[in-house]
mmCIF file of C-alpha atoms in Angstrom:
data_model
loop_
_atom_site.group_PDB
_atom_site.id
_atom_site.type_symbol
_atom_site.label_atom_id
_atom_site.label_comp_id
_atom_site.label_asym_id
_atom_site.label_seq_id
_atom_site.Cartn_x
_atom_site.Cartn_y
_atom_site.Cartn_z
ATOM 1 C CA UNK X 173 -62.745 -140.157 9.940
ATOM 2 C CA UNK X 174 -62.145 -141.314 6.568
ATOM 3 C CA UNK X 175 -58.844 -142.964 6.298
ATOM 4 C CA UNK X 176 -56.500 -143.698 3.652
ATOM 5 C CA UNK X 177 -53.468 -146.689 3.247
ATOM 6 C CA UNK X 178 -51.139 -144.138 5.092
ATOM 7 C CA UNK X 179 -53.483 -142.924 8.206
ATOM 8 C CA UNK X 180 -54.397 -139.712 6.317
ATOM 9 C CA UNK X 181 -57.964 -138.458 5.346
ATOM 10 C CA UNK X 182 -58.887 -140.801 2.134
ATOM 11 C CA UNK X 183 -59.071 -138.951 -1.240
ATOM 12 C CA UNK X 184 -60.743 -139.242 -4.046
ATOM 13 C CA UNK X 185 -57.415 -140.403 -5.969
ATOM 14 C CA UNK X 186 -57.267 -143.658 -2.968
ATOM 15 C CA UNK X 187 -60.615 -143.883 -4.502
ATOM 16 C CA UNK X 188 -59.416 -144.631 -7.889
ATOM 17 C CA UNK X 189 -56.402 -146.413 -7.206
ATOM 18 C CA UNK X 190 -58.892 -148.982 -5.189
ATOM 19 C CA UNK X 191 -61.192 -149.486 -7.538
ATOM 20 C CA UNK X 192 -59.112 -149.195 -10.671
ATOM 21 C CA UNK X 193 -60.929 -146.861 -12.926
ATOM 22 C CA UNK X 194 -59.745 -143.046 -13.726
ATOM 23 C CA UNK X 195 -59.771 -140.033 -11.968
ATOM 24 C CA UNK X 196 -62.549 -138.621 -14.191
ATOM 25 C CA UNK X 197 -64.632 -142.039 -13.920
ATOM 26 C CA UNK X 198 -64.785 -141.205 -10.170
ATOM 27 C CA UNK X 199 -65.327 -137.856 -9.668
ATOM 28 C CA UNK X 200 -68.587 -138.366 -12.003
ATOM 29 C CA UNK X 201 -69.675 -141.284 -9.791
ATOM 30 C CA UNK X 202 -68.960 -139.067 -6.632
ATOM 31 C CA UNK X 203 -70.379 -136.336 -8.091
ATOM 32 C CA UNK X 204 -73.748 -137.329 -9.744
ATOM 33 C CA UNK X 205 -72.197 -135.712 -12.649
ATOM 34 C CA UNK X 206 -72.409 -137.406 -16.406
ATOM 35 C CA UNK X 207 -73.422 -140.715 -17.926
ATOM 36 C CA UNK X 208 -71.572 -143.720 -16.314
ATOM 37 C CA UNK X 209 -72.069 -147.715 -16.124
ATOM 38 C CA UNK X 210 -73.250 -149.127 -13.094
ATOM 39 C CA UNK X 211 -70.558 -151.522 -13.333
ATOM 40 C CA UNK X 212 -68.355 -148.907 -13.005
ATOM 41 C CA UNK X 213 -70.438 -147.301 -10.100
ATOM 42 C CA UNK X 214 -70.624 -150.209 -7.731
ATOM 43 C CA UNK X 215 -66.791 -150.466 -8.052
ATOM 44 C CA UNK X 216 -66.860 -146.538 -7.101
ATOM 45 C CA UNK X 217 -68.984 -146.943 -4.343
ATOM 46 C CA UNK X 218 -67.421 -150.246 -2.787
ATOM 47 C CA UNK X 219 -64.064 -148.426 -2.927
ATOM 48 C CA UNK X 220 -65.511 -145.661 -0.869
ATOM 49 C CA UNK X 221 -67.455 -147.701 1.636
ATOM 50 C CA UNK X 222 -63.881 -150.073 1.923
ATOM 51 C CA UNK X 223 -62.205 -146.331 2.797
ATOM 52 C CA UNK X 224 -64.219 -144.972 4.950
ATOM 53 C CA UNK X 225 -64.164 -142.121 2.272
ATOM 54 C CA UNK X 226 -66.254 -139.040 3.337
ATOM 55 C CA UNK X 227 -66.558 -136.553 0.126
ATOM 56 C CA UNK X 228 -65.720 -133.132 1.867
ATOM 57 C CA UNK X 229 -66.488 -129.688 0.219
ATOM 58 C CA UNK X 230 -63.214 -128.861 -0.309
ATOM 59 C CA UNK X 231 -61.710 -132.116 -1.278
ATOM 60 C CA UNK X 232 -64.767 -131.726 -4.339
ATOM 61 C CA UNK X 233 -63.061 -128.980 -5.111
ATOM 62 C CA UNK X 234 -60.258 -130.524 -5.738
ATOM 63 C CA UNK X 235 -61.730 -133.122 -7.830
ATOM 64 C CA UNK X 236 -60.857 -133.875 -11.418
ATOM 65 C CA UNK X 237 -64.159 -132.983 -13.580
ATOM 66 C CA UNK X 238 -64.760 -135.192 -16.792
ATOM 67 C CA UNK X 239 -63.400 -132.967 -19.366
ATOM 68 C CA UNK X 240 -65.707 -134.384 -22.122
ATOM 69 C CA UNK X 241 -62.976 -134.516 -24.434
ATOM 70 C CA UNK X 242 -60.653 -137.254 -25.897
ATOM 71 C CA UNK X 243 -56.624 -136.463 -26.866
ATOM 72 C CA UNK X 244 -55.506 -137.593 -29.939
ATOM 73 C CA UNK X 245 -51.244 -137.705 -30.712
ATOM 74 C CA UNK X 246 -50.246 -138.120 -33.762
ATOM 75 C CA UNK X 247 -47.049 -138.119 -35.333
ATOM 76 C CA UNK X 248 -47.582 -135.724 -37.960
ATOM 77 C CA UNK X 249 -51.059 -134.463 -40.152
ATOM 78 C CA UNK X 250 -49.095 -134.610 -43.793
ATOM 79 C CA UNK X 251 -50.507 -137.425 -46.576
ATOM 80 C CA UNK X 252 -54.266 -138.184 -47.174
ATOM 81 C CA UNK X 253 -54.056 -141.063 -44.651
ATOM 82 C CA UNK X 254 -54.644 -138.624 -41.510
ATOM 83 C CA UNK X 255 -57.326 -137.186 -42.581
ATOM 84 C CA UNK X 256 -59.050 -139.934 -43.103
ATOM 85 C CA UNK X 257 -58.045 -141.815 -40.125
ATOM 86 C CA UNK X 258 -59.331 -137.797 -38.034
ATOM 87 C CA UNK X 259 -62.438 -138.195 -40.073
ATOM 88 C CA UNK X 260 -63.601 -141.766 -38.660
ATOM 89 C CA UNK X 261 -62.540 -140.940 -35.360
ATOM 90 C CA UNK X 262 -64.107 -137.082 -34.890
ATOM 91 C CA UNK X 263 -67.756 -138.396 -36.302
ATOM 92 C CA UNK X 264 -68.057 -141.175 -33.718
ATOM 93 C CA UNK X 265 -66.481 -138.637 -30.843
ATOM 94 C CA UNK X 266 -68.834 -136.165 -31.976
ATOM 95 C CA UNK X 267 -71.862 -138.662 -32.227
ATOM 96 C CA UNK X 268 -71.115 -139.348 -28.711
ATOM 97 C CA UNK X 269 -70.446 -135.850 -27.266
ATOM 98 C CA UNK X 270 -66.801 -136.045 -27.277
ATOM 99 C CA UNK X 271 -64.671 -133.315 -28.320
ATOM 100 C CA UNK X 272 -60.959 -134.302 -29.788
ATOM 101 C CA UNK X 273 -57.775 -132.370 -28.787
ATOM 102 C CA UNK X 274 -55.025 -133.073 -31.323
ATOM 103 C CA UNK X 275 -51.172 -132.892 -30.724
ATOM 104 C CA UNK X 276 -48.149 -133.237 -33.114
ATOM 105 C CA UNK X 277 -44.966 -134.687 -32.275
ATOM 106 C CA UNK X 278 -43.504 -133.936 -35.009
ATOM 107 C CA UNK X 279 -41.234 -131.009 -34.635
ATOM 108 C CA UNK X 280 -42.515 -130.627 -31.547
ATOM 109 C CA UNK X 281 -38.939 -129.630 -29.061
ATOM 110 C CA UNK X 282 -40.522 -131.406 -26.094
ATOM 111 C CA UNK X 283 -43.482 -133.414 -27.018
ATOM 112 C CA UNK X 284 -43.678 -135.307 -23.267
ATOM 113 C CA UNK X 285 -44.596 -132.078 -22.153
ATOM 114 C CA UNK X 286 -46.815 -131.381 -24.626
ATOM 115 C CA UNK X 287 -48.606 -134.619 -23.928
ATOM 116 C CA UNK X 288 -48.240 -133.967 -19.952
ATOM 117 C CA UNK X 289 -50.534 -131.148 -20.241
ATOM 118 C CA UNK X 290 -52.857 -132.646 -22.758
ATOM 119 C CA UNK X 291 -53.329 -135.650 -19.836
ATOM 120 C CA UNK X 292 -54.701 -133.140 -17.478
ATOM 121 C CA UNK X 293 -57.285 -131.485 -20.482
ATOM 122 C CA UNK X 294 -58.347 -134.578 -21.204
ATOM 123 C CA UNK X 295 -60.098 -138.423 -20.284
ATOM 124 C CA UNK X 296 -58.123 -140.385 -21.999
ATOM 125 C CA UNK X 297 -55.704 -140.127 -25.073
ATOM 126 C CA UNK X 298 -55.220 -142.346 -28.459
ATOM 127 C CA UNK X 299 -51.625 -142.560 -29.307
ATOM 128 C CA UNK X 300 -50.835 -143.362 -33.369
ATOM 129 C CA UNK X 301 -48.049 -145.130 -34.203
ATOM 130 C CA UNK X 302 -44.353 -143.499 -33.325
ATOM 131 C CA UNK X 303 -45.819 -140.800 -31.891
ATOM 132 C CA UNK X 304 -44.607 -141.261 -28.796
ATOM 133 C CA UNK X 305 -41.944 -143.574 -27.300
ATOM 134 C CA UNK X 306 -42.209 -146.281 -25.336
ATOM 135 C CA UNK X 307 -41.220 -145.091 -22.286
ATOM 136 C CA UNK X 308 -43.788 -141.802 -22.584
ATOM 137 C CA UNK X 309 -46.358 -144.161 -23.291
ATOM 138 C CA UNK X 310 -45.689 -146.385 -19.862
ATOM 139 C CA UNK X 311 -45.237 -143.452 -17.648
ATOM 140 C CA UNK X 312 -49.314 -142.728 -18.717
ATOM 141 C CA UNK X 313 -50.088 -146.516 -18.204
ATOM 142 C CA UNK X 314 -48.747 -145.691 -14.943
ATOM 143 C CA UNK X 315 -50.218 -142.494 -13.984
ATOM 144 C CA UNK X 316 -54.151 -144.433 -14.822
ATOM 145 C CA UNK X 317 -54.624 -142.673 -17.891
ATOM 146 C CA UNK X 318 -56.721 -144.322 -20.433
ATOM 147 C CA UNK X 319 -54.649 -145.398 -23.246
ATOM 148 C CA UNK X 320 -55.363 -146.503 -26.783
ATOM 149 C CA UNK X 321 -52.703 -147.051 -29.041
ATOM 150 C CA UNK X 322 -53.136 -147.040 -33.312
ATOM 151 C CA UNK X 323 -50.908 -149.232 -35.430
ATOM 152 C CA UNK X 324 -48.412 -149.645 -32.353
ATOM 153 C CA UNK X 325 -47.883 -153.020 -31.092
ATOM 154 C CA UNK X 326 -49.381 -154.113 -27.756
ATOM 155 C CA UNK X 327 -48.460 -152.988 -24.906
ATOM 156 C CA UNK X 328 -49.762 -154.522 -21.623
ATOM 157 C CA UNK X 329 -52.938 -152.487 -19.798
ATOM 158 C CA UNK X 330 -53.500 -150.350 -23.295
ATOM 159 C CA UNK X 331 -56.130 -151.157 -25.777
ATOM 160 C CA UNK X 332 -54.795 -150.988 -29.371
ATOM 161 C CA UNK X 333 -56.359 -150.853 -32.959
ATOM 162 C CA UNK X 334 -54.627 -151.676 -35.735
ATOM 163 C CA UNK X 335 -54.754 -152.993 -39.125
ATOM 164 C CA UNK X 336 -53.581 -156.236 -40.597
ATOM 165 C CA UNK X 337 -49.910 -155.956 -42.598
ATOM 166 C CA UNK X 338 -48.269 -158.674 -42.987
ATOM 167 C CA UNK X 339 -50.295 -161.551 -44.653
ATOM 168 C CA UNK X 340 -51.331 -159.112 -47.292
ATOM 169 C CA UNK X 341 -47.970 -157.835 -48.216
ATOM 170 C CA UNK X 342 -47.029 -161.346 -48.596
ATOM 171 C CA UNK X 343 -50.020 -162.059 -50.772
ATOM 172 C CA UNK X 344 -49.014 -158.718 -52.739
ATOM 173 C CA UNK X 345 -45.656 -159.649 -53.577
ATOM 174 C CA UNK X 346 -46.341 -163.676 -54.063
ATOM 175 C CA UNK X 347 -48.691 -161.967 -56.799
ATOM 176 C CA UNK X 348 -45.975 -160.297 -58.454
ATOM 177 C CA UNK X 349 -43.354 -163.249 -58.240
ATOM 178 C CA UNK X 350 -46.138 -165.593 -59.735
ATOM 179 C CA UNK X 351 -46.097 -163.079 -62.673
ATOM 180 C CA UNK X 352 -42.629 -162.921 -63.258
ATOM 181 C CA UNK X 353 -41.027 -160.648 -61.258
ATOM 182 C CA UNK X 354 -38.141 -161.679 -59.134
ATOM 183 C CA UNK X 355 -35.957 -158.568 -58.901
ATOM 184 C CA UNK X 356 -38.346 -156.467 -56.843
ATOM 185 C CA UNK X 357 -37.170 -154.102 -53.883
ATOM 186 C CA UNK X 358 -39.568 -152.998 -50.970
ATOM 187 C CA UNK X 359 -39.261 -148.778 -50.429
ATOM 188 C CA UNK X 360 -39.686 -147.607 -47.000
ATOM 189 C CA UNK X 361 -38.252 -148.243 -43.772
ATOM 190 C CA UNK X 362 -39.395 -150.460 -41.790
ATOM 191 C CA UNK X 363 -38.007 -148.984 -38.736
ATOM 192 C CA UNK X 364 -40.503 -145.981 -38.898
ATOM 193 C CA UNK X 365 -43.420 -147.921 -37.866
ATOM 194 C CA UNK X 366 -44.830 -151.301 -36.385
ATOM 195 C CA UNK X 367 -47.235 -151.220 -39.687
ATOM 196 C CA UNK X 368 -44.523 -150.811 -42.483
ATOM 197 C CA UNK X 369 -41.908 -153.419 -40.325
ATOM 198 C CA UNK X 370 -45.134 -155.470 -40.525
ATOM 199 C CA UNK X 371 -45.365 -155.419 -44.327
ATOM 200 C CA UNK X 372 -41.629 -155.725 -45.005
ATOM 201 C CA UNK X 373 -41.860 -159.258 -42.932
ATOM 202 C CA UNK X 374 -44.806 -160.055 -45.381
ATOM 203 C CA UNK X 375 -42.469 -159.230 -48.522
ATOM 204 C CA UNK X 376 -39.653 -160.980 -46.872
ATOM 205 C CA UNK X 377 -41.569 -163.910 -46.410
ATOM 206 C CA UNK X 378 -42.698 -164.477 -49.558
ATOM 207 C CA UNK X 379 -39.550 -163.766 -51.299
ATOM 208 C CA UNK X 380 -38.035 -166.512 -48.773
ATOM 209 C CA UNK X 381 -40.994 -169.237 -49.675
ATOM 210 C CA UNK X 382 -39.417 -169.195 -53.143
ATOM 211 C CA UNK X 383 -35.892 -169.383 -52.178
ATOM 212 C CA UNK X 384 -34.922 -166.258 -53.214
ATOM 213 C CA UNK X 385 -32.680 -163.513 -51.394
ATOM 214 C CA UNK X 386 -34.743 -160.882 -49.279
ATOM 215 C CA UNK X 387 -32.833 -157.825 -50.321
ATOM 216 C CA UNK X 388 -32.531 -154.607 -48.020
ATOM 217 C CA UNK X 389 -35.067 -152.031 -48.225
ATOM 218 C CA UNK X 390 -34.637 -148.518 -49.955
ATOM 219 C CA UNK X 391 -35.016 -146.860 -46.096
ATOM 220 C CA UNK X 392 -37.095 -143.811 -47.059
ATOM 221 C CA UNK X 393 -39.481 -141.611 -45.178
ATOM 222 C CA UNK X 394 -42.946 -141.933 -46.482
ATOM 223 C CA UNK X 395 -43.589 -139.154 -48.835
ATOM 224 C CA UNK X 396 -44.001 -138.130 -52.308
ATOM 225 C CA UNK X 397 -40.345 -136.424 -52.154
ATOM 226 C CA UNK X 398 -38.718 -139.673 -51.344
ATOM 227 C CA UNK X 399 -41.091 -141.577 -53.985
ATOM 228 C CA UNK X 400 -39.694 -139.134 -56.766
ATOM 229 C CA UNK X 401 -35.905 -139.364 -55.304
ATOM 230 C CA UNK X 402 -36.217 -143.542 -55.334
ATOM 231 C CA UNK X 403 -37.323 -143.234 -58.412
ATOM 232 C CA UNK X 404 -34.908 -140.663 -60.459
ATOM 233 C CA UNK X 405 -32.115 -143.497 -58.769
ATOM 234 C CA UNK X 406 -33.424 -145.972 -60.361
ATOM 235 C CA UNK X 407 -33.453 -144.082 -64.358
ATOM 236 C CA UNK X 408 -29.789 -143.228 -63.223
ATOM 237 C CA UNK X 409 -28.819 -146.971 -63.043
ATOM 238 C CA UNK X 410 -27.182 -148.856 -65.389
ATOM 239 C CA UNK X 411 -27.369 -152.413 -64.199
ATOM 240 C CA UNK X 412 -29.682 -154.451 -62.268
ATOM 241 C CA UNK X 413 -33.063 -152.389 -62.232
ATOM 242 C CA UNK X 414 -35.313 -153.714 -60.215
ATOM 243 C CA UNK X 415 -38.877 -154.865 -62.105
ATOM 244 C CA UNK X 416 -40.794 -154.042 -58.956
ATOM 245 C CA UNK X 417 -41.375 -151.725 -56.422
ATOM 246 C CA UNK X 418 -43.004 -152.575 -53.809
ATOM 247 C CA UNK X 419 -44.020 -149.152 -52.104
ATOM 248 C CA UNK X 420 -44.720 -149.157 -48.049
ATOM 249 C CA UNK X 421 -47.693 -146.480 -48.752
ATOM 250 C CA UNK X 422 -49.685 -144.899 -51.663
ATOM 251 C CA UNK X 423 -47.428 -141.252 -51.594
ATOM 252 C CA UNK X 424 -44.135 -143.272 -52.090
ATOM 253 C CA UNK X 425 -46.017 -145.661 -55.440
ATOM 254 C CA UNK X 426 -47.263 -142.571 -57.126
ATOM 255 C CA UNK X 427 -44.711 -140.414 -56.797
ATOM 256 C CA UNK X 428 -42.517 -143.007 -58.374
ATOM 257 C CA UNK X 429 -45.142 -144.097 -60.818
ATOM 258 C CA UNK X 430 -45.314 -140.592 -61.877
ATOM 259 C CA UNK X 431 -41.642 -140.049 -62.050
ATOM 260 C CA UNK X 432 -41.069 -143.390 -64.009
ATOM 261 C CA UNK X 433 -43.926 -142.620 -66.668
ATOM 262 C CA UNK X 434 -42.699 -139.055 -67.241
ATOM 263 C CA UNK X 435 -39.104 -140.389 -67.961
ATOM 264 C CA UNK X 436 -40.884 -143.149 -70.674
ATOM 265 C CA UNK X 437 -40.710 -145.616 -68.519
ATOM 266 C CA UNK X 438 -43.292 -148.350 -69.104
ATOM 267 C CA UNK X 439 -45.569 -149.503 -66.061
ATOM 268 C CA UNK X 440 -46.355 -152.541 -65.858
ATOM 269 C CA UNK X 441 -44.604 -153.220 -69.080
ATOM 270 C CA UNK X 442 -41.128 -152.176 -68.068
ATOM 271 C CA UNK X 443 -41.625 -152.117 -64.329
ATOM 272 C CA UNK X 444 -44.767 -152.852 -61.773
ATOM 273 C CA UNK X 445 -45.386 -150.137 -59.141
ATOM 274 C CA UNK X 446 -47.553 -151.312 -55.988
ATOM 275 C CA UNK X 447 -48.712 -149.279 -52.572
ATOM 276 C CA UNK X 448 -50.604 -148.775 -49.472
ATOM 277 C CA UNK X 449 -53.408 -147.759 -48.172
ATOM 278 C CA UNK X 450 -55.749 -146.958 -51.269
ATOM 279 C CA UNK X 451 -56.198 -143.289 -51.441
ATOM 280 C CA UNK X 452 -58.717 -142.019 -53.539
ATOM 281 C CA UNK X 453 -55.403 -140.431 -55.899
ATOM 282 C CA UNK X 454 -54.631 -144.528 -56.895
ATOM 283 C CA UNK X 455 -57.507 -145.373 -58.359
ATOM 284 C CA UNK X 456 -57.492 -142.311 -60.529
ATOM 285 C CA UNK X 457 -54.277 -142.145 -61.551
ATOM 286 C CA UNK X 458 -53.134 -143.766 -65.360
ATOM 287 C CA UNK X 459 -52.416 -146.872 -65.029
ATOM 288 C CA UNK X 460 -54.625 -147.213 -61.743
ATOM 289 C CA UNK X 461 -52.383 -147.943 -59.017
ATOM 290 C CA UNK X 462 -52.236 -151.616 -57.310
ATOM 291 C CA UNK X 463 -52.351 -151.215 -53.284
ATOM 292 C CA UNK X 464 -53.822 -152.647 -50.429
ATOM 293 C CA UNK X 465 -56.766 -150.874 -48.964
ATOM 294 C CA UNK X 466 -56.220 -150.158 -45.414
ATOM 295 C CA UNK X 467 -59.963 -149.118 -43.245
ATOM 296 C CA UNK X 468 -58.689 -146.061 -42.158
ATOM 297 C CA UNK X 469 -61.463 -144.141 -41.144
ATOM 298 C CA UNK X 470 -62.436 -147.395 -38.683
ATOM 299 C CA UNK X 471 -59.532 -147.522 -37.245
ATOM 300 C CA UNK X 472 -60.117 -143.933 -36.423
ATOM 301 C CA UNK X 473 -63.786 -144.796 -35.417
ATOM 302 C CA UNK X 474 -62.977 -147.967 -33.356
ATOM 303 C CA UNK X 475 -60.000 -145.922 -31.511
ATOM 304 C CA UNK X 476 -62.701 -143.289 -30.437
ATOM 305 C CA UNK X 477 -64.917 -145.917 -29.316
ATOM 306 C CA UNK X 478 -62.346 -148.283 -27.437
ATOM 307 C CA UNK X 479 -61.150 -144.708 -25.238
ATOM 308 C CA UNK X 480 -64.836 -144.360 -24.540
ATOM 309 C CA UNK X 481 -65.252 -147.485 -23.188
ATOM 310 C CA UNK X 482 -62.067 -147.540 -21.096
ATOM 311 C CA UNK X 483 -63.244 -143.633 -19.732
ATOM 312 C CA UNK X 484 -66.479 -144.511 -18.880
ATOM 313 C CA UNK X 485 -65.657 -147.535 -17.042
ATOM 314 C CA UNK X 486 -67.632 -150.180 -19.290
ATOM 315 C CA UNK X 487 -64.985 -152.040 -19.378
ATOM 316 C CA UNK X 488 -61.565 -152.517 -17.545
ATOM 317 C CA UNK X 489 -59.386 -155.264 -19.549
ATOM 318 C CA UNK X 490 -57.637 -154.177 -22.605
ATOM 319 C CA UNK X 491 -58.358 -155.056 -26.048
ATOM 320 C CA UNK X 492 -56.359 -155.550 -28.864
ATOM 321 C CA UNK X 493 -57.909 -155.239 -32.764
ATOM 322 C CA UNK X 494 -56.956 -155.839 -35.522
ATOM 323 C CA UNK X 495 -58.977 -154.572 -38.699
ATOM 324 C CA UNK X 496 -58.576 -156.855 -42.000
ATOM 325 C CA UNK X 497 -57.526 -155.148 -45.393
ATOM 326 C CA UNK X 498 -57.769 -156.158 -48.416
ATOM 327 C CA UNK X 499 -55.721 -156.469 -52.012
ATOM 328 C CA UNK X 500 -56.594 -154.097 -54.798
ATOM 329 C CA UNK X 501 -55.408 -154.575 -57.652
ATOM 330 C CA UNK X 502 -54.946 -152.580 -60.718
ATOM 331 C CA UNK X 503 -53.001 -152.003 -63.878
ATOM 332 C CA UNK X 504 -49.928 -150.910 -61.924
ATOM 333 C CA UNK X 505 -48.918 -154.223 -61.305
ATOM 334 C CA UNK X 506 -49.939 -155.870 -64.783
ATOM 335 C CA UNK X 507 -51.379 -158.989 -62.985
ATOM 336 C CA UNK X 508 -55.313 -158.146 -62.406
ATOM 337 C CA UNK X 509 -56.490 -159.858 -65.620
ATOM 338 C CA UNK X 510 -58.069 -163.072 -63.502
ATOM 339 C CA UNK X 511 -58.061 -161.514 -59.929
ATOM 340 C CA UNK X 512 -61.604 -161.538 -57.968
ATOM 341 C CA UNK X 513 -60.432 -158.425 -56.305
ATOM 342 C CA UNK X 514 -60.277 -156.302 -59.189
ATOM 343 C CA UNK X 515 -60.899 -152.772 -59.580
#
């Protein structure tokens, strides 16, 4: 009789927990059901030899089925950077013959259930961001669910994908102080997201490299409401503008850009406006907006493939990428004149 650690009849979930790979992974190998590695199918089939484990008709009943289909949880779908982030990550899901099941946190009155239930429609889900918190995100390390986290920091047993911050909001900003500017003031919090903490450390640090005070940030949510609010503050002031802002994404910097300009406020000439992410808006938009082009649609496209990998069992240690992005800059900043990365 097949046996498991406890003296009962071994099941196919012993299975898994022996040879470490997920619930899906093993069924298929059981099964005969679905492309898997044959890495992943010796581990399968040692597991079951080491068990004694005896597939029975009604225990295959009872078997999870590969679903096919990869969850996605993101925090919200609002702002150009989602889609393109969806777009990158559906193309190589659907190249592959992976659907994508999408849930919002955002509003959402009890998104662990929400993402409870996704778990058991699912192979595997990609979390972006705040999404979730931590401790959601360890109780489905725990459970064996393949995890892939976006623009989150590591997290021990989860792959994560995410794009570089810091270094190139300190080159950003050591731009701006070589031209002049010495009053600037970094909008966004950074206490929404691992990314935008990421690039207020880069500001900080360059600020700090030239002795000069880091000051707090204008702790906004990252839209174009907040980018209009920040800046209709700023006209009201009377003392101590600041000659920069440094914007924590594209919405925020043209929204205020936009605001400022309307109000006859000169940019660069009066004040520099600078971003993140490079949406297609900030290189249309007079003056052209200086940003720092984050490769959203690979990070979307190397999430989808890093789940795949972890689902099918080609590989079992966790990875963590990081994707390198790049300064643009344009009028918006008044400093491109005798920059190689010009656009």
């Amino acid at each position: 009789m097949a046996s498991g650690t406890t003296g009962r009849p071994a099941t196919i979930y012993d299975v898994a927990a022996r040879a470490k790979l997920s619930i899906a992974t093993v069924s298929r190998v059981l099964q005969g059901t679905g492309p898997v590695s044959e890495k992943a199918r010796a581990r399968v089939d040692q597991a079951a030899q080491e068990l004694n484990y005896v597939p029975l008709r009604a225990a295959r009943s009872l078997a999870v089925q590969r679903h096919e289909a990869h969850g996605l949880v993101l925090p919200d779908l609002a702002g150009p950077f989602y889609g393109d982030l969806l777009m990158g990550y559906e193309r190589w899901a659907g190249e592959h013959g992976q659907s994508v099941v999408i849930t919002v946190t955002h509003g959402n009155p009890d998104p662990r259930r929400s993402v409870r239930d996704l778990a058991g429609r699912v192979d595997g889900i990609v979390v972006h961001g705040n999404a979730l918190d931590l401790t959601t995100i360890q109780g489905l390390r725990k459970a064996g669910v393949p995890l892939v986290l976006i623009a989150h920091p590591p997290i021990t047993g989860c792959d994560s994908v995410r794009s570089e911050s810091s270094a190139s909001a300190e080159q950003l900003t050591t731009r701006l102080l070589d031209h002049g500017r010495t009053n600037l003031l970094f909008v966004g919090d950074p206490a929404s997201s691992y990314d935008v903490s990421e690039r207020y450390a880069g500001f900080g640090k360059a600020l700090e490299r030239r002795g000069l005070e880091v000051p707090k940030p204008e702790r906004v949510p990252l839209t174009e409401d907040a980018g209009v609010e920040v800046a209709q503050q700023m006209l009201k002031a009377t003392k101590d503008r600041p000659d920069g802002l440094v914007c924590a994404n594209d919405e925020l910097a043209l929204a205020a850009l936009a605001t400022l300009r309307a109000a006859g406020v000169g940019v660069p000439g009066d004040i520099v406006v600078t971003g993140w992410d490079d949406v297609m808006a900030a290189r249309y938009v007079s003056p052209g907006l200086t940003t720092v082009r984050q490769p959203m649609a690979e990070l979307g496209r190397m999430a989808a493939q890093r789940l795949h990998e972890r689902v099918s069992g080609d590989r079992s240690r966790a990875r963590n990428d990081v994707l390198a992005t790049q300064l643009v800059l344009r009028d918006s900043c008044g400093t491109n004149g005798d920059a190689a990365v010009n656009e």
